[in-house]
Short mmCIF file of C-alpha atoms in Angstrom, two decimals:
data_model
loop_
_atom_site.label_atom_id
_atom_site.label_comp_id
_atom_site.label_asym_id
_atom_site.label_seq_id
_atom_site.Cartn_x
_atom_site.Cartn_y
_atom_site.Cartn_z
CA MET A 29 -10.28 15.00 -8.48
CA THR A 30 -11.47 11.54 -9.41
CA SER A 31 -8.46 10.03 -11.22
CA PRO A 32 -5.23 10.89 -9.42
CA ALA A 33 -1.91 9.96 -11.01
CA VAL A 34 -0.49 9.07 -7.58
CA LEU A 35 -2.27 7.75 -4.50
CA LEU A 36 -0.49 8.31 -1.17
CA VAL A 37 -1.51 5.83 1.54
CA ASP A 38 -0.18 6.02 5.12
CA GLU A 39 -0.61 2.95 7.33
CA PRO A 40 -3.87 1.75 5.70
CA THR A 41 -4.09 -1.36 7.90
CA SER A 42 -2.98 0.01 11.27
CA ALA A 43 -6.39 -0.24 12.98
CA LEU A 44 -7.74 -3.27 11.13
CA ASP A 45 -7.85 -6.99 11.88
CA ARG A 46 -6.17 -9.43 9.47
CA VAL A 47 -9.27 -10.08 7.38
CA ARG A 48 -10.06 -6.38 6.92
CA SER A 49 -6.38 -5.59 6.31
CA ALA A 50 -6.21 -8.12 3.50
CA GLU A 51 -9.42 -6.74 1.99
CA ALA A 52 -8.18 -3.13 2.17
CA VAL A 53 -4.87 -4.01 0.54
CA ARG A 54 -6.62 -6.06 -2.15
CA LEU A 55 -8.90 -3.14 -2.99
CA ILE A 56 -5.99 -0.68 -3.13
CA ALA A 57 -3.97 -3.01 -5.38
CA GLU A 58 -6.98 -3.72 -7.61
CA GLN A 59 -7.77 -0.04 -8.11
CA THR A 60 -4.10 0.80 -8.65
CA HIS A 61 -3.86 -1.69 -11.50
CA GLU A 62 -7.27 -0.97 -13.03
CA ARG A 63 -6.79 2.79 -13.08
CA GLY A 64 -3.08 2.82 -13.92
CA THR A 65 -2.39 4.80 -10.77
CA ALA A 66 0.91 4.77 -8.92
CA THR A 67 0.39 4.07 -5.23
CA VAL A 68 2.93 4.94 -2.57
CA MET A 69 2.14 3.15 0.66
CA VAL A 70 3.90 3.63 3.98
CA THR A 71 3.50 0.78 6.46
CA HIS A 72 5.07 -1.14 9.29
CA ASP A 73 2.88 -4.15 8.44
CA THR A 74 5.22 -6.54 6.63
CA ALA A 75 2.33 -8.99 6.07
CA ILE A 76 0.98 -6.79 3.26
CA LEU A 77 4.23 -6.46 1.29
CA ASP A 78 3.34 -9.30 -1.09
CA ALA A 79 0.71 -7.04 -2.66
CA ALA A 80 3.38 -4.53 -3.72
CA ASP A 81 5.12 -4.45 -7.10
CA ARG A 82 8.17 -2.83 -5.48
CA VAL A 83 9.27 -2.53 -1.87
CA TYR A 84 11.69 0.02 -0.49
CA GLU A 85 12.85 -0.02 3.09
CA MET A 86 13.83 3.07 5.04
CA VAL A 87 16.78 2.53 7.33
CA ASP A 88 18.29 5.39 9.29
CA GLY A 89 16.44 7.92 7.14
CA ARG A 90 17.59 6.45 3.82
CA LEU A 91 15.69 4.38 1.29
CA SER A 92 17.28 1.05 0.49
#
């Protein structure tokens, strides 16, 4: 499968330094927009939220 409709990404920056984290998020965002793919990213890294078109927060097991 080379062109998924949805890309699921779990903690893509957890083991990376700030420079590499920014690069990884930039590449994910770039490919998402170029390919028209929806990307669902799960993260605890609030520094990368600016790259998102939408942000949902999970609190006590519920999306808000």
